[in-house]
Amino acid sequence: MHAKISVTVNGKVYERTVEPRTLLVYFLREELSLTGTHIGCDTSSCGACTVHLDGKALKSCTMLAVQADGCQVTTIEGMAQNGEMHPLQTGFHEEHGLQCGFCTPGMIMVAADLLENNPDPSEHEIREALEGNFCRCTGYHNIVRSIQHAAKRMQTATA
Amino acid sequence: MTLIGSSVKRVEDKRFLTGKGQYTDDIKIPGMTYACFVRSPHAHAKINGVDTSRAESMPGVVKIYTGADVAELNGVPTGWQVNFINGETMKEPKHPLLVADKVKHLGDAVAMVIADSYAEAKDAVDAIVVDYEPLPAVVNPKDAAAEGAPKVHDDLPDNMCFDWQLGNEKADVDQAIANAHHVTKLEFINQRVVPNAMEPRSAIGHYEDQNEKYTLYTSTQNPHLVRLLLCAFVLGIPEHKVRVVAPDVGGGFGSKIFHYTEEALVIWASKEIGRPIKWTAERRESFLTDAHGRDHVTTAELGLDAEGNFTALRVKTHANLGAYLSTFAPAVPTYLHGTLLQGLYTTPLIHVHVDAMFTHTNAVDAYRGAGRPEATYLLERLIDTAALETGMDPVELRRKNFIDAFDGVDQPGYQTQVALQYDSGDYHKVLDRALEMVGYEEFRKEQAALDNGKLIGIGFSTYIEACGIAPSAVVGALGARAGLFESAQVRVQPTGKVSVYSGSHSHGQGHETTFAQIVADRFGIPMEDVEIVHGDSEAVAFGMGTYGSRSLAVGGSAIVKSMDKVMEKGTKIAAHLLEANPDDLEFGEGKWTVKGTDKSVGFGDVSLTAYVPHNYPEGLEPGLDFSSFYDPANFTYPFGAHVAIVEIDKETGKVTLKRFIAVDDVGNVINPMIVDGQIHGGLAQGIGQALHEGTIYSEDGQLINGTYMDYVMPRADDFPMFEIDRTVTPCPHNPLGVKGAGEAGCIGSTPAVVNAVMDALKGYGIHDVEMPVTSEKVWNVIHGNS
Ligand code: FES
Ligand code: FES
C-alpha cells in the first residue's frame, strides 16, 4: 500500500514512506512540516501551492508525492540563501507586494521561474506569468511592481 | 519624529516572505484528529435517514456525529435584530450545527466525521449514505416573495425575515417622483459574489481536561466575538475557560467576521472525544459555506427637475439573506445600505423599502463594503443613466447636485434624509483631481474620433461610505446586539519597550506596522521597541475585531486613549524625578524636559522608575500600563471619485479595462503605502464584480459555478496599473483624524466600470447590462440580441 520515496527538498534529502495517493503539497506540509507552501483550492487553479520541481515552477497540488521521487524540490523556505533574502523576497517587501501573505509563497515561486527564463519581462509578460496565481488582497498592482523591482536588482547583480 | 504619514515597510512581512507565517491549518497539536463534513447535494430536501454504519468501522474513524447528536445544542445566533415595519420582531429560525430533518441549502452539513487523518476522514464521508427526498427550491429573493413559492422554513409561509423602510414619508417621495420633469428608472440585480479569501476557513478545537480549558484556533477577523457567541449563546461554556486565537489569517473581506457552525462543532466535539480536532475547508466548501455578498434585486427611480436637480429617490429592494441568518446579515441590506442613499447629493426626498427574504441558498452577509457598494451602485448607475437620458454631462450632473464642502468643525456635519450625519467632506475636490488625472476633454475628443472597430467609454462614480463602525448606542438603537467599541492596552515595560494589545485583528491590513508607527511616534522611541499583539483572547482584554474599515478609526483611537494615560502618568513621574512642576514639562524626542532648561529625563528612565519606584511620587501607583475602551462618536465618512475607461472589441464583445483612476479621501493617512495597497485590493474586488464575478444558481438551487474552474476570479492580466491619488479631509471626531480605507476601493469602482461600458455602448439604445458584464452580454447588445 505504501511507497518509499526519496525527495531532495531545499537541498536536504528526505526518505519517507507515503500513501501513493498523497499529493506533493500534503507531503511537504504534513510530512515535512514545510507549511510555507499553501493550499488554496482543489482544482489546481490558485497557485498558492507553487514550488519548483527540478528548477521549474509547478503547482504541488497537481502532482503525487511518489512522482517526485528522486527529484529536487525548492519551496519558499529554501529561497533565502545563507540568511540573505532572495531578490524577490526583498522586492515584495520593498513594494508592498503582500498583504495577508497567503498567496505570497506561490507568487514568489512563479515569479522566480519567470525571471529565470525572462530576466527583463514587460509588465504584460509579468501579468501573463501570474495568470495561474490568484491574489485577493493586492489587486496584483504591487505584486507586478515587486517583480519589476526584483528583476532590476537581479540584472544589476549579474551585470 | 515623523513616522505618521510615512511609508514604513511592513514589519510583519518577513514571516510571510520566508514561509514562516502561521495560519490555522499550519498548526499541529499532538494527538490531533481531522474533521470532514457530509454536505447536502440538494438545496432543499427532507432527510429520511443517515446510515453511518459502514463509515464507522472504517480505518482511522474516531467518531461520527449527525444532526440527531447535536439536536439539543443551540444553533449559531445572529448579532443584529431588525424589526418589521409594523414593529414585529424579525423571524430568526434556528441555524443548527448539523441538520437532522431538512436541508435548506446546497452544502448544509448533515454529518461530521472525525478520523486520525484527513484522508481517512474523507474516505469515511464518502461511505455515509443519506436518504434525501428532494423538494422544490427557491433561489431568487423576489421569487421567494411570490405567492406559492417553496418555503424555506415551514413556519414562515411568506419566506420573509423582515421588511424595513427608511427615509422621508413614502407619500411625499411618491408625489415628487410623479411630479418630476424626468424620472430615470433602473431594475437590476446586484449579483451575489463569493468573498474568496485565499486562505480557506479553518478551525481547531482543543479541550484540555486537566484544567477544563477550551482553545479554539480559527481563521477569524473577530476572535473575541466568536468567543462571546460560543459561550453566551451556542455552547454555554464558561468564557474564562475559553481561549480563541486567530493566528495569521489569509484574508477575510467580511467572510471571516462571522461565527460559523464548524467552530462550535470542533470545540464541542473535542471535549466529547478528548482529542484536538482540525477542520479546514476545501475550496468547494468555501464556495458553499463562506457567507456570500450582495444579492439584491432592486428597482430604483431618480426624479429630476428641468435643470437636472435631483428631486427624489425611491428604492425598492428584495435582499437575499440565504437560508439561515449569518451573524450580521440583517444589518447589511438595511442600516449599511439604506443609510447611504443620500450619496454626495442634496436629494431632498428619499425613501427605501427592503424586503429581506429567505431562500434555499447559502447565507449572505457583509462582503467588502457590505451594503454601501449596493447603495453606491444603484445611485451612481442612476446618475450616469439620467445623464444619458437627458443629454447632460455626467460630471456636470454630479456637480450640480453635490453637497457643499464642510469640515465638521467650523461648519456642522451634513444631516442626510436617511439617518446619518456626515462628519466632513469636500466632494468637488476629489472629482476635480480625478478629472485632471484622466484628461476628460481629450478623452471625449478621442472617443468621438475613434474609428478602428473598437468602442471606448468613460464611467464615473463619486461615492461616500460610512465606516469606522460604530457608536455603540447608535447601533444598539438600530438593532445591534453588540457594542462596536474597541479596546487597547498599552503596556510600557520597565526597559521602556512597549507592548500593545489591540482588539483589532489584522488579516492583511498591516496593523503591526501602522499601529507601531503611531506608538513610536507618540513616545519618541524606535519602531523596533514596539510590539503589536492581536488575535488572542488570552492576551488581549477584549476586542470587536476588524471589519467596516474600523481598525484605525476605532482600534487606533483606543490605542491613543491608552497612550494619553501613559503620558499623563509618565509626566508625573518625570516631574518628580526632575523636581519640577508637571505643568513646566514638555515632551519631545523621547524625553521630558523642563521648559527653557536642559534638564530632562528620558522615556526609558521614567519607565524604569515606574517599576522600580524607590524615588517616586507619593500616592502614585507603580507600573506604566493602561487599558482603554474607545467608543466612537460617529461613523466616519470617506468619499472619492473613481473613473474607468474601457475599450470594447465589437467583434468579440470583450471589455478591456484600459485605465482606472481613483481619488479617495480617507482622512489623515498614517502609512500611505499600506493605504494605497488597501485601495488597490478594493478596486480589484469591485472591478471583479463589474466584469467577472457572480454566482450562478440553477432554479433547483445548484451552484453551477462553485469552483475556480467555473467562477471567474479576477487575474493579474485583467487589470491595468491603477492610477490613484487622494485628498485629505480629516475626520473631526477621532484623535487621529482618520476615516478608514479598507472598503473604499470596492465601493466606488463597480459602478464606474459599468458606467464606462454603458458610455461605450451609448449608440445602441440600451440603458443597462447586467453584471458581470461579460463579452457575451456585450456582444449580444452590439448585435441587437439583447
Ligand atoms: S492549491 Fe494548488 S493550485 Fe490551488
Ligand atoms: S496577499 Fe492575500 S491573497 Fe495575496
mmCIF file with all atom_site columns, N, CA and C in Angstrom, chain B residues 410-453:
data_model
loop_
_atom_site.group_PDB
_atom_site.id
_atom_site.type_symbol
_atom_site.label_atom_id
_atom_site.label_alt_id
_atom_site.label_comp_id
_atom_site.label_asym_id
_atom_site.label_entity_id
_atom_site.label_seq_id
_atom_site.pdbx_PDB_ins_code
_atom_site.Cartn_x
_atom_site.Cartn_y
_atom_site.Cartn_z
_atom_site.occupancy
_atom_site.B_iso_or_equiv
_atom_site.pdbx_formal_charge
_atom_site.auth_seq_id
_atom_site.auth_comp_id
_atom_site.auth_asym_id
_atom_site.auth_atom_id
_atom_site.pdbx_PDB_model_num
ATOM 1   N N  . ASP B 1 410 ? -15.871 74.003 11.908  1.00 0.00 ? 410 ASP B N  1
ATOM 2   C CA . ASP B 1 410 ? -16.490 75.321 11.822  1.00 0.00 ? 410 ASP B CA 1
ATOM 3   C C  . ASP B 1 410 ? -17.857 75.248 11.154  1.00 0.00 ? 410 ASP B C  1
ATOM 4   N N  . GLN B 1 411 ? -17.952 74.353 10.157  1.00 0.00 ? 411 GLN B N  1
ATOM 5   C CA . GLN B 1 411 ? -19.266 74.111 9.577   1.00 0.00 ? 411 GLN B CA 1
ATOM 6   C C  . GLN B 1 411 ? -19.783 72.796 10.165  1.00 0.00 ? 411 GLN B C  1
ATOM 7   N N  . PRO B 1 412 ? -21.093 72.716 10.433  1.00 0.00 ? 412 PRO B N  1
ATOM 8   C CA . PRO B 1 412 ? -21.605 71.484 11.039  1.00 0.00 ? 412 PRO B CA 1
ATOM 9   C C  . PRO B 1 412 ? -21.557 70.311 10.075  1.00 0.00 ? 412 PRO B C  1
ATOM 10  N N  . GLY B 1 413 ? -21.708 69.097 10.614  1.00 0.00 ? 413 GLY B N  1
ATOM 11  C CA . GLY B 1 413 ? -21.827 67.923 9.769   1.00 0.00 ? 413 GLY B CA 1
ATOM 12  C C  . GLY B 1 413 ? -23.078 68.019 8.905   1.00 0.00 ? 413 GLY B C  1
ATOM 13  N N  . TYR B 1 414 ? -23.170 67.197 7.894   1.00 0.00 ? 414 TYR B N  1
ATOM 14  C CA . TYR B 1 414 ? -24.322 67.261 6.982   1.00 0.00 ? 414 TYR B CA 1
ATOM 15  C C  . TYR B 1 414 ? -25.356 66.208 7.380   1.00 0.00 ? 414 TYR B C  1
ATOM 16  N N  . GLN B 1 415 ? -26.552 66.666 7.713   1.00 0.00 ? 415 GLN B N  1
ATOM 17  C CA . GLN B 1 415 ? -27.623 65.748 8.096   1.00 0.00 ? 415 GLN B CA 1
ATOM 18  C C  . GLN B 1 415 ? -28.318 65.213 6.841   1.00 0.00 ? 415 GLN B C  1
ATOM 19  N N  . THR B 1 416 ? -28.288 63.894 6.665   1.00 0.00 ? 416 THR B N  1
ATOM 20  C CA . THR B 1 416 ? -28.923 63.307 5.485   1.00 0.00 ? 416 THR B CA 1
ATOM 21  C C  . THR B 1 416 ? -30.401 63.048 5.751   1.00 0.00 ? 416 THR B C  1
ATOM 22  N N  . GLN B 1 417 ? -31.107 62.661 4.706   1.00 0.00 ? 417 GLN B N  1
ATOM 23  C CA . GLN B 1 417 ? -32.525 62.277 4.832   1.00 0.00 ? 417 GLN B CA 1
ATOM 24  C C  . GLN B 1 417 ? -32.655 60.841 5.333   1.00 0.00 ? 417 GLN B C  1
ATOM 25  N N  . VAL B 1 418 ? -31.530 60.169 5.446   1.00 0.00 ? 418 VAL B N  1
ATOM 26  C CA . VAL B 1 418 ? -31.574 58.738 5.775   1.00 0.00 ? 418 VAL B CA 1
ATOM 27  C C  . VAL B 1 418 ? -30.721 58.451 7.016   1.00 0.00 ? 418 VAL B C  1
ATOM 28  N N  . ALA B 1 419 ? -30.953 59.236 8.048   1.00 0.00 ? 419 ALA B N  1
ATOM 29  C CA . ALA B 1 419 ? -30.485 59.000 9.420   1.00 0.00 ? 419 ALA B CA 1
ATOM 30  C C  . ALA B 1 419 ? -29.054 59.439 9.746   1.00 0.00 ? 419 ALA B C  1
ATOM 31  N N  . LEU B 1 420 ? -28.136 59.352 8.788   1.00 0.00 ? 420 LEU B N  1
ATOM 32  C CA . LEU B 1 420 ? -26.752 59.632 9.156   1.00 0.00 ? 420 LEU B CA 1
ATOM 33  C C  . LEU B 1 420 ? -26.433 61.117 9.150   1.00 0.00 ? 420 LEU B C  1
ATOM 34  N N  . GLN B 1 421 ? -25.396 61.476 9.909   1.00 0.00 ? 421 GLN B N  1
ATOM 35  C CA . GLN B 1 421 ? -24.845 62.818 9.801   1.00 0.00 ? 421 GLN B CA 1
ATOM 36  C C  . GLN B 1 421 ? -23.384 62.705 9.358   1.00 0.00 ? 421 GLN B C  1
ATOM 37  N N  . TYR B 1 422 ? -23.096 63.165 8.129   1.00 0.00 ? 422 TYR B N  1
ATOM 38  C CA . TYR B 1 422 ? -21.736 63.067 7.598   1.00 0.00 ? 422 TYR B CA 1
ATOM 39  C C  . TYR B 1 422 ? -20.796 63.929 8.437   1.00 0.00 ? 422 TYR B C  1
ATOM 40  N N  . ASP B 1 423 ? -19.548 63.472 8.608   1.00 0.00 ? 423 ASP B N  1
ATOM 41  C CA . ASP B 1 423 ? -18.612 64.167 9.502   1.00 0.00 ? 423 ASP B CA 1
ATOM 42  C C  . ASP B 1 423 ? -17.920 65.355 8.838   1.00 0.00 ? 423 ASP B C  1
ATOM 43  N N  . SER B 1 424 ? -17.357 65.144 7.647   1.00 0.00 ? 424 SER B N  1
ATOM 44  C CA . SER B 1 424 ? -16.672 66.224 6.937   1.00 0.00 ? 424 SER B CA 1
ATOM 45  C C  . SER B 1 424 ? -16.496 65.785 5.495   1.00 0.00 ? 424 SER B C  1
ATOM 46  N N  . GLY B 1 425 ? -16.438 66.735 4.576   1.00 0.00 ? 425 GLY B N  1
ATOM 47  C CA . GLY B 1 425 ? -16.282 66.331 3.188   1.00 0.00 ? 425 GLY B CA 1
ATOM 48  C C  . GLY B 1 425 ? -16.053 67.508 2.258   1.00 0.00 ? 425 GLY B C  1
ATOM 49  N N  . ASP B 1 426 ? -15.342 67.233 1.169   1.00 0.00 ? 426 ASP B N  1
ATOM 50  C CA . ASP B 1 426 ? -15.140 68.237 0.124   1.00 0.00 ? 426 ASP B CA 1
ATOM 51  C C  . ASP B 1 426 ? -15.176 67.484 -1.202  1.00 0.00 ? 426 ASP B C  1
ATOM 52  N N  . TYR B 1 427 ? -16.390 67.388 -1.745  1.00 0.00 ? 427 TYR B N  1
ATOM 53  C CA . TYR B 1 427 ? -16.629 66.433 -2.813  1.00 0.00 ? 427 TYR B CA 1
ATOM 54  C C  . TYR B 1 427 ? -16.166 66.930 -4.178  1.00 0.00 ? 427 TYR B C  1
ATOM 55  N N  . HIS B 1 428 ? -16.226 68.242 -4.370  1.00 0.00 ? 428 HIS B N  1
ATOM 56  C CA . HIS B 1 428 ? -15.747 68.777 -5.647  1.00 0.00 ? 428 HIS B CA 1
ATOM 57  C C  . HIS B 1 428 ? -14.259 68.488 -5.826  1.00 0.00 ? 428 HIS B C  1
ATOM 58  N N  . LYS B 1 429 ? -13.562 68.536 -4.723  1.00 0.00 ? 429 LYS B N  1
ATOM 59  C CA . LYS B 1 429 ? -12.107 68.415 -4.787  1.00 0.00 ? 429 LYS B CA 1
ATOM 60  C C  . LYS B 1 429 ? -11.651 67.050 -5.331  1.00 0.00 ? 429 LYS B C  1
ATOM 61  N N  . VAL B 1 430 ? -12.268 65.979 -4.866  1.00 0.00 ? 430 VAL B N  1
ATOM 62  C CA . VAL B 1 430 ? -11.858 64.662 -5.378  1.00 0.00 ? 430 VAL B CA 1
ATOM 63  C C  . VAL B 1 430 ? -12.213 64.519 -6.853  1.00 0.00 ? 430 VAL B C  1
ATOM 64  N N  . LEU B 1 431 ? -13.358 65.058 -7.227  1.00 0.00 ? 431 LEU B N  1
ATOM 65  C CA . LEU B 1 431 ? -13.766 64.954 -8.629  1.00 0.00 ? 431 LEU B CA 1
ATOM 66  C C  . LEU B 1 431 ? -12.841 65.791 -9.517  1.00 0.00 ? 431 LEU B C  1
ATOM 67  N N  . ASP B 1 432 ? -12.514 67.002 -9.051  1.00 0.00 ? 432 ASP B N  1
ATOM 68  C CA . ASP B 1 432 ? -11.587 67.849 -9.820  1.00 0.00 ? 432 ASP B CA 1
ATOM 69  C C  . ASP B 1 432 ? -10.279 67.121 -10.086 1.00 0.00 ? 432 ASP B C  1
ATOM 70  N N  . ARG B 1 433 ? -9.762  66.541 -9.013  1.00 0.00 ? 433 ARG B N  1
ATOM 71  C CA . ARG B 1 433 ? -8.465  65.864 -9.131  1.00 0.00 ? 433 ARG B CA 1
ATOM 72  C C  . ARG B 1 433 ? -8.563  64.671 -10.095 1.00 0.00 ? 433 ARG B C  1
ATOM 73  N N  . ALA B 1 434 ? -9.656  63.925 -10.002 1.00 0.00 ? 434 ALA B N  1
ATOM 74  C CA . ALA B 1 434 ? -9.809  62.758 -10.878 1.00 0.00 ? 434 ALA B CA 1
ATOM 75  C C  . ALA B 1 434 ? -9.900  63.188 -12.338 1.00 0.00 ? 434 ALA B C  1
ATOM 76  N N  . LEU B 1 435 ? -10.615 64.281 -12.584 1.00 0.00 ? 435 LEU B N  1
ATOM 77  C CA . LEU B 1 435 ? -10.770 64.750 -13.967 1.00 0.00 ? 435 LEU B CA 1
ATOM 78  C C  . LEU B 1 435 ? -9.432  65.209 -14.537 1.00 0.00 ? 435 LEU B C  1
ATOM 79  N N  . GLU B 1 436 ? -8.671  65.860 -13.670 1.00 0.00 ? 436 GLU B N  1
ATOM 80  C CA . GLU B 1 436 ? -7.341  66.314 -14.081 1.00 0.00 ? 436 GLU B CA 1
ATOM 81  C C  . GLU B 1 436 ? -6.472  65.114 -14.470 1.00 0.00 ? 436 GLU B C  1
ATOM 82  N N  . MET B 1 437 ? -6.572  64.064 -13.656 1.00 0.00 ? 437 MET B N  1
ATOM 83  C CA . MET B 1 437 ? -5.746  62.884 -13.933 1.00 0.00 ? 437 MET B CA 1
ATOM 84  C C  . MET B 1 437 ? -6.179  62.187 -15.214 1.00 0.00 ? 437 MET B C  1
ATOM 85  N N  . VAL B 1 438 ? -7.486  62.172 -15.452 1.00 0.00 ? 438 VAL B N  1
ATOM 86  C CA . VAL B 1 438 ? -7.965  61.392 -16.597 1.00 0.00 ? 438 VAL B CA 1
ATOM 87  C C  . VAL B 1 438 ? -7.845  62.179 -17.907 1.00 0.00 ? 438 VAL B C  1
ATOM 88  N N  . GLY B 1 439 ? -7.895  63.494 -17.834 1.00 0.00 ? 439 GLY B N  1
ATOM 89  C CA . GLY B 1 439 ? -7.898  64.275 -19.068 1.00 0.00 ? 439 GLY B CA 1
ATOM 90  C C  . GLY B 1 439 ? -9.233  64.120 -19.783 1.00 0.00 ? 439 GLY B C  1
ATOM 91  N N  . TYR B 1 440 ? -10.293 64.599 -19.139 1.00 0.00 ? 440 TYR B N  1
ATOM 92  C CA . TYR B 1 440 ? -11.660 64.306 -19.587 1.00 0.00 ? 440 TYR B CA 1
ATOM 93  C C  . TYR B 1 440 ? -11.940 64.821 -20.991 1.00 0.00 ? 440 TYR B C  1
ATOM 94  N N  . GLU B 1 441 ? -11.575 66.079 -21.253 1.00 0.00 ? 441 GLU B N  1
ATOM 95  C CA . GLU B 1 441 ? -11.917 66.652 -22.559 1.00 0.00 ? 441 GLU B CA 1
ATOM 96  C C  . GLU B 1 441 ? -11.205 65.946 -23.705 1.00 0.00 ? 441 GLU B C  1
ATOM 97  N N  . GLU B 1 442 ? -9.926  65.656 -23.469 1.00 0.00 ? 442 GLU B N  1
ATOM 98  C CA . GLU B 1 442 ? -9.182  64.928 -24.520 1.00 0.00 ? 442 GLU B CA 1
ATOM 99  C C  . GLU B 1 442 ? -9.827  63.573 -24.787 1.00 0.00 ? 442 GLU B C  1
ATOM 100 N N  . PHE B 1 443 ? -10.281 62.939 -23.676 1.00 0.00 ? 443 PHE B N  1
ATOM 101 C CA . PHE B 1 443 ? -10.899 61.633 -23.864 1.00 0.00 ? 443 PHE B CA 1
ATOM 102 C C  . PHE B 1 443 ? -12.125 61.732 -24.760 1.00 0.00 ? 443 PHE B C  1
ATOM 103 N N  . ARG B 1 444 ? -12.953 62.729 -24.485 1.00 0.00 ? 444 ARG B N  1
ATOM 104 C CA . ARG B 1 444 ? -14.179 62.859 -25.286 1.00 0.00 ? 444 ARG B CA 1
ATOM 105 C C  . ARG B 1 444 ? -13.840 63.085 -26.765 1.00 0.00 ? 444 ARG B C  1
ATOM 106 N N  . LYS B 1 445 ? -12.790 63.832 -27.011 1.00 0.00 ? 445 LYS B N  1
ATOM 107 C CA . LYS B 1 445 ? -12.383 64.053 -28.413 1.00 0.00 ? 445 LYS B CA 1
ATOM 108 C C  . LYS B 1 445 ? -11.942 62.745 -29.054 1.00 0.00 ? 445 LYS B C  1
ATOM 109 N N  . GLU B 1 446 ? -11.127 62.017 -28.308 1.00 0.00 ? 446 GLU B N  1
ATOM 110 C CA . GLU B 1 446 ? -10.620 60.737 -28.816 1.00 0.00 ? 446 GLU B CA 1
ATOM 111 C C  . GLU B 1 446 ? -11.784 59.778 -29.077 1.00 0.00 ? 446 GLU B C  1
ATOM 112 N N  . GLN B 1 447 ? -12.739 59.789 -28.168 1.00 0.00 ? 447 GLN B N  1
ATOM 113 C CA . GLN B 1 447 ? -13.895 58.902 -28.289 1.00 0.00 ? 447 GLN B CA 1
ATOM 114 C C  . GLN B 1 447 ? -14.684 59.214 -29.565 1.00 0.00 ? 447 GLN B C  1
ATOM 115 N N  . ALA B 1 448 ? -14.882 60.510 -29.808 1.00 0.00 ? 448 ALA B N  1
ATOM 116 C CA . ALA B 1 448 ? -15.662 60.917 -30.977 1.00 0.00 ? 448 ALA B CA 1
ATOM 117 C C  . ALA B 1 448 ? -14.943 60.574 -32.273 1.00 0.00 ? 448 ALA B C  1
ATOM 118 N N  . ALA B 1 449 ? -13.628 60.598 -32.220 1.00 0.00 ? 449 ALA B N  1
ATOM 119 C CA . ALA B 1 449 ? -12.857 60.402 -33.443 1.00 0.00 ? 449 ALA B CA 1
ATOM 120 C C  . ALA B 1 449 ? -12.553 58.938 -33.743 1.00 0.00 ? 449 ALA B C  1
ATOM 121 N N  . LEU B 1 450 ? -12.796 58.076 -32.770 1.00 0.00 ? 450 LEU B N  1
ATOM 122 C CA . LEU B 1 450 ? -12.346 56.678 -32.879 1.00 0.00 ? 450 LEU B CA 1
ATOM 123 C C  . LEU B 1 450 ? -12.968 55.961 -34.085 1.00 0.00 ? 450 LEU B C  1
ATOM 124 N N  . ASP B 1 451 ? -12.141 55.240 -34.797 1.00 0.00 ? 451 ASP B N  1
ATOM 125 C CA . ASP B 1 451 ? -12.634 54.562 -35.983 1.00 0.00 ? 451 ASP B CA 1
ATOM 126 C C  . ASP B 1 451 ? -11.771 53.340 -36.252 1.00 0.00 ? 451 ASP B C  1
ATOM 127 N N  . ASN B 1 452 ? -11.752 52.398 -35.325 1.00 0.00 ? 452 ASN B N  1
ATOM 128 C CA . ASN B 1 452 ? -10.881 51.237 -35.510 1.00 0.00 ? 452 ASN B CA 1
ATOM 129 C C  . ASN B 1 452 ? -11.567 49.927 -35.128 1.00 0.00 ? 452 ASN B C  1
ATOM 130 N N  . GLY B 1 453 ? -12.899 49.930 -35.214 1.00 0.00 ? 453 GLY B N  1
ATOM 131 C CA . GLY B 1 453 ? -13.623 48.705 -34.841 1.00 0.00 ? 453 GLY B CA 1
ATOM 132 C C  . GLY B 1 453 ? -13.758 48.529 -33.351 1.00 0.00 ? 453 GLY B C  1
#
